[in-house]
mmCIF file of C-alpha atoms in Angstrom:
data_model
loop_
_atom_site.group_PDB
_atom_site.id
_atom_site.type_symbol
_atom_site.label_atom_id
_atom_site.label_comp_id
_atom_site.label_asym_id
_atom_site.label_seq_id
_atom_site.Cartn_x
_atom_site.Cartn_y
_atom_site.Cartn_z
ATOM 1 C CA UNK A 18 5.966 -47.614 11.214
ATOM 2 C CA UNK A 19 4.566 -45.071 13.792
ATOM 3 C CA UNK A 20 5.617 -45.806 17.270
ATOM 4 C CA UNK A 21 4.796 -43.821 20.735
ATOM 5 C CA UNK A 22 7.075 -43.401 23.633
ATOM 6 C CA UNK A 23 5.274 -43.152 26.433
ATOM 7 C CA UNK A 24 6.836 -42.429 30.049
ATOM 8 C CA UNK A 25 8.937 -40.471 32.357
ATOM 9 C CA UNK A 26 11.550 -37.976 32.650
ATOM 10 C CA UNK A 27 13.852 -40.498 31.284
ATOM 11 C CA UNK A 28 11.907 -40.654 27.936
ATOM 12 C CA UNK A 29 11.642 -37.199 27.859
ATOM 13 C CA UNK A 30 15.279 -36.774 27.304
ATOM 14 C CA UNK A 31 15.522 -34.735 31.005
ATOM 15 C CA UNK A 32 18.864 -33.728 31.339
ATOM 16 C CA UNK A 33 20.066 -33.640 35.447
ATOM 17 C CA UNK A 34 22.930 -31.179 35.094
ATOM 18 C CA UNK A 35 19.957 -28.683 33.977
ATOM 19 C CA UNK A 36 18.923 -25.482 36.784
ATOM 20 C CA UNK A 37 15.513 -25.342 34.992
ATOM 21 C CA UNK A 38 14.393 -29.331 34.087
ATOM 22 C CA UNK A 39 15.957 -28.495 30.373
ATOM 23 C CA UNK A 40 16.434 -32.029 28.082
ATOM 24 C CA UNK A 41 19.235 -33.131 26.259
ATOM 25 C CA UNK A 42 19.954 -32.190 22.826
ATOM 26 C CA UNK A 43 17.951 -34.443 20.326
ATOM 27 C CA UNK A 44 21.102 -36.443 19.409
ATOM 28 C CA UNK A 45 21.536 -37.507 23.343
ATOM 29 C CA UNK A 46 17.514 -38.098 23.724
ATOM 30 C CA UNK A 47 16.931 -42.155 23.421
ATOM 31 C CA UNK A 48 13.564 -41.378 21.189
ATOM 32 C CA UNK A 49 14.937 -39.407 18.807
ATOM 33 C CA UNK A 50 18.093 -41.746 18.734
ATOM 34 C CA UNK A 51 15.450 -44.190 17.589
ATOM 35 C CA UNK A 52 14.057 -42.289 15.154
ATOM 36 C CA UNK A 53 17.335 -41.111 13.659
ATOM 37 C CA UNK A 54 18.658 -44.973 13.174
ATOM 38 C CA UNK A 55 15.057 -46.145 11.920
ATOM 39 C CA UNK A 56 13.407 -43.215 9.716
ATOM 40 C CA UNK A 57 10.213 -44.219 11.626
ATOM 41 C CA UNK A 58 8.169 -41.773 12.687
ATOM 42 C CA UNK A 59 8.455 -41.517 16.160
ATOM 43 C CA UNK A 60 6.473 -39.369 19.122
ATOM 44 C CA UNK A 61 7.791 -39.093 22.635
ATOM 45 C CA UNK A 62 5.426 -38.378 24.889
ATOM 46 C CA UNK A 63 7.414 -38.780 27.985
ATOM 47 C CA UNK A 64 7.263 -36.115 30.715
ATOM 48 C CA UNK A 65 8.938 -35.471 34.163
ATOM 49 C CA UNK A 66 7.735 -36.739 36.969
ATOM 50 C CA UNK A 67 4.891 -38.895 35.418
ATOM 51 C CA UNK A 68 3.985 -41.539 37.513
ATOM 52 C CA UNK A 69 1.306 -44.166 35.695
ATOM 53 C CA UNK A 70 -1.444 -42.877 34.769
ATOM 54 C CA UNK A 71 -5.059 -44.336 36.368
ATOM 55 C CA UNK A 72 -6.824 -43.758 33.171
ATOM 56 C CA UNK A 73 -5.275 -44.542 29.638
ATOM 57 C CA UNK A 74 -4.858 -42.685 27.152
ATOM 58 C CA UNK A 75 -6.230 -43.077 23.929
ATOM 59 C CA UNK A 76 -3.392 -43.425 21.307
ATOM 60 C CA UNK A 77 -4.261 -43.086 17.702
ATOM 61 C CA UNK A 78 -5.305 -46.202 16.113
ATOM 62 C CA UNK A 79 -2.574 -46.185 13.019
ATOM 63 C CA UNK A 80 0.393 -46.311 16.064
ATOM 64 C CA UNK A 81 2.168 -49.459 14.863
ATOM 65 C CA UNK A 82 4.363 -49.922 18.333
ATOM 66 C CA UNK A 83 3.610 -48.610 21.620
ATOM 67 C CA UNK A 84 6.629 -48.442 24.112
ATOM 68 C CA UNK A 85 5.503 -47.735 27.915
ATOM 69 C CA UNK A 86 8.646 -47.229 30.506
ATOM 70 C CA UNK A 87 7.104 -45.776 33.923
ATOM 71 C CA UNK A 88 7.215 -47.262 37.434
ATOM 72 C CA UNK A 89 10.091 -45.148 38.445
ATOM 73 C CA UNK A 90 8.396 -42.093 40.023
ATOM 74 C CA UNK A 91 5.671 -44.481 41.423
ATOM 75 C CA UNK A 92 8.360 -46.371 43.430
ATOM 76 C CA UNK A 93 9.912 -42.937 44.468
ATOM 77 C CA UNK A 94 7.325 -41.408 46.005
ATOM 78 C CA UNK A 95 6.868 -44.620 48.218
ATOM 79 C CA UNK A 96 4.097 -47.539 46.369
ATOM 80 C CA UNK A 97 5.837 -50.945 46.669
ATOM 81 C CA UNK A 98 6.770 -53.080 43.446
ATOM 82 C CA UNK A 99 3.983 -54.561 43.950
ATOM 83 C CA UNK A 100 1.087 -51.966 43.868
ATOM 84 C CA UNK A 101 2.811 -50.264 41.140
ATOM 85 C CA UNK A 102 2.787 -53.473 38.959
ATOM 86 C CA UNK A 103 -1.061 -53.532 39.403
ATOM 87 C CA UNK A 104 -0.936 -50.019 38.461
ATOM 88 C CA UNK A 105 0.666 -50.446 35.531
ATOM 89 C CA UNK A 106 -1.743 -53.352 34.554
ATOM 90 C CA UNK A 107 -4.609 -51.182 35.101
ATOM 91 C CA UNK A 108 -3.146 -48.998 32.442
ATOM 92 C CA UNK A 109 -2.153 -51.717 30.047
ATOM 93 C CA UNK A 110 -5.554 -53.480 30.185
ATOM 94 C CA UNK A 111 -7.447 -50.458 29.838
ATOM 95 C CA UNK A 112 -5.192 -48.858 26.507
ATOM 96 C CA UNK A 113 -7.030 -49.051 23.645
ATOM 97 C CA UNK A 114 -4.161 -50.613 20.838
ATOM 98 C CA UNK A 115 -3.943 -54.645 20.122
ATOM 99 C CA UNK A 116 -1.268 -56.470 22.892
ATOM 100 C CA UNK A 117 1.271 -57.298 19.775
ATOM 101 C CA UNK A 118 1.687 -53.349 19.124
ATOM 102 C CA UNK A 119 2.815 -52.993 23.224
ATOM 103 C CA UNK A 120 6.508 -53.345 24.427
ATOM 104 C CA UNK A 121 6.553 -52.943 28.201
ATOM 105 C CA UNK A 122 9.951 -52.186 29.247
ATOM 106 C CA UNK A 123 11.100 -52.350 33.352
ATOM 107 C CA UNK A 124 12.922 -49.286 34.166
ATOM 108 C CA UNK A 125 16.879 -49.130 34.948
ATOM 109 C CA UNK A 126 17.163 -50.051 38.437
ATOM 110 C CA UNK A 127 17.945 -46.881 40.417
ATOM 111 C CA UNK A 128 21.221 -46.367 42.162
ATOM 112 C CA UNK A 129 22.465 -44.621 45.357
ATOM 113 C CA UNK A 130 22.350 -40.960 44.068
ATOM 114 C CA UNK A 131 21.482 -37.468 45.483
ATOM 115 C CA UNK A 132 17.434 -39.151 45.296
ATOM 116 C CA UNK A 133 18.590 -42.839 46.333
ATOM 117 C CA UNK A 134 19.862 -43.066 49.199
ATOM 118 C CA UNK A 135 18.121 -46.539 50.855
ATOM 119 C CA UNK A 136 19.304 -49.468 49.840
ATOM 120 C CA UNK A 137 15.555 -50.691 50.100
ATOM 121 C CA UNK A 138 14.732 -48.201 47.119
ATOM 122 C CA UNK A 139 17.412 -49.600 44.933
ATOM 123 C CA UNK A 140 15.991 -53.228 45.808
ATOM 124 C CA UNK A 141 12.253 -52.089 44.859
ATOM 125 C CA UNK A 142 13.497 -50.930 41.453
ATOM 126 C CA UNK A 143 14.507 -54.665 40.793
ATOM 127 C CA UNK A 144 11.822 -55.907 42.026
ATOM 128 C CA UNK A 145 9.527 -54.266 39.837
ATOM 129 C CA UNK A 146 11.302 -55.278 37.062
ATOM 130 C CA UNK A 147 10.809 -58.532 37.802
ATOM 131 C CA UNK A 148 6.932 -57.826 38.462
ATOM 132 C CA UNK A 149 6.585 -56.168 35.385
ATOM 133 C CA UNK A 150 8.212 -59.223 33.368
ATOM 134 C CA UNK A 151 5.513 -61.627 34.738
ATOM 135 C CA UNK A 152 2.973 -58.882 34.187
ATOM 136 C CA UNK A 153 3.749 -59.364 30.349
ATOM 137 C CA UNK A 154 3.755 -62.774 30.170
ATOM 138 C CA UNK A 155 0.540 -62.920 31.672
ATOM 139 C CA UNK A 156 -0.801 -60.328 29.315
ATOM 140 C CA UNK A 157 0.604 -61.564 26.403
ATOM 141 C CA UNK A 158 2.834 -58.566 25.486
ATOM 142 C CA UNK A 159 6.415 -57.917 24.295
ATOM 143 C CA UNK A 160 8.998 -57.017 27.469
ATOM 144 C CA UNK A 161 11.900 -55.941 27.793
ATOM 145 C CA UNK A 162 14.216 -55.291 30.653
ATOM 146 C CA UNK A 163 16.635 -51.992 31.101
ATOM 147 C CA UNK A 164 18.104 -53.215 33.630
ATOM 148 C CA UNK A 165 19.792 -56.072 31.753
ATOM 149 C CA UNK A 166 21.581 -53.603 29.653
ATOM 150 C CA UNK A 167 23.556 -51.362 32.348
ATOM 151 C CA UNK A 168 22.755 -48.142 31.276
ATOM 152 C CA UNK A 169 24.756 -45.071 33.128
ATOM 153 C CA UNK A 170 22.542 -43.092 35.301
ATOM 154 C CA UNK A 171 23.845 -39.347 36.829
ATOM 155 C CA UNK A 172 24.860 -38.080 40.236
ATOM 156 C CA UNK A 173 21.183 -38.805 41.302
ATOM 157 C CA UNK A 174 21.161 -42.052 40.995
ATOM 158 C CA UNK A 175 17.611 -41.691 39.002
ATOM 159 C CA UNK A 176 18.042 -40.153 35.323
ATOM 160 C CA UNK A 177 20.023 -41.178 32.249
ATOM 161 C CA UNK A 178 23.402 -39.352 31.427
ATOM 162 C CA UNK A 179 23.272 -38.390 27.541
ATOM 163 C CA UNK A 180 26.049 -41.800 27.487
ATOM 164 C CA UNK A 181 22.838 -43.990 28.860
ATOM 165 C CA UNK A 182 20.473 -42.270 26.317
ATOM 166 C CA UNK A 183 23.156 -43.742 23.940
ATOM 167 C CA UNK A 184 23.350 -47.082 25.512
ATOM 168 C CA UNK A 185 19.508 -47.096 26.628
ATOM 169 C CA UNK A 186 18.808 -46.748 22.207
ATOM 170 C CA UNK A 187 21.011 -49.620 21.171
ATOM 171 C CA UNK A 188 20.016 -51.842 23.354
ATOM 172 C CA UNK A 189 16.402 -51.340 22.281
ATOM 173 C CA UNK A 190 17.108 -51.489 18.755
ATOM 174 C CA UNK A 191 18.643 -54.656 19.464
ATOM 175 C CA UNK A 192 15.184 -55.486 21.180
ATOM 176 C CA UNK A 193 13.042 -54.534 17.819
ATOM 177 C CA UNK A 194 14.968 -56.559 15.555
#
């Protein structure tokens, strides 16, 4: 099975404890944990700071599953949940794969921390998850809400801890069964 994980720093495996934007070790990144536990060919297309692109990338035709988890950086940049969901809809409808091959994951909601100091941003992250659920239903694609998974976040209120990556991988494996 060929899987692509398309997302931001939490997909890439950013370690917020690092000074130079380093990653967690492979055994503590959810994408690599997924690959190790399933034996699938899993490609990490996470990128630090990625917002929802205006144009959908072209994914290989032999992709069996595309997991998309984006939107947190859009919210951090001041976009509303509704605008962010509109950008997500534009992305998803432009993807060259069959909708049955897509899994949209609403990111874990942010919490208070060094990057998140306003309740409004936390509320917006919860609202965005609801928007993603509605969008997935409208488009007929699979959906999961990482907000239901109790993912531990770091001191910044945005990035997964190493334990958070393990928790995320375990919940994602349940969804994929």
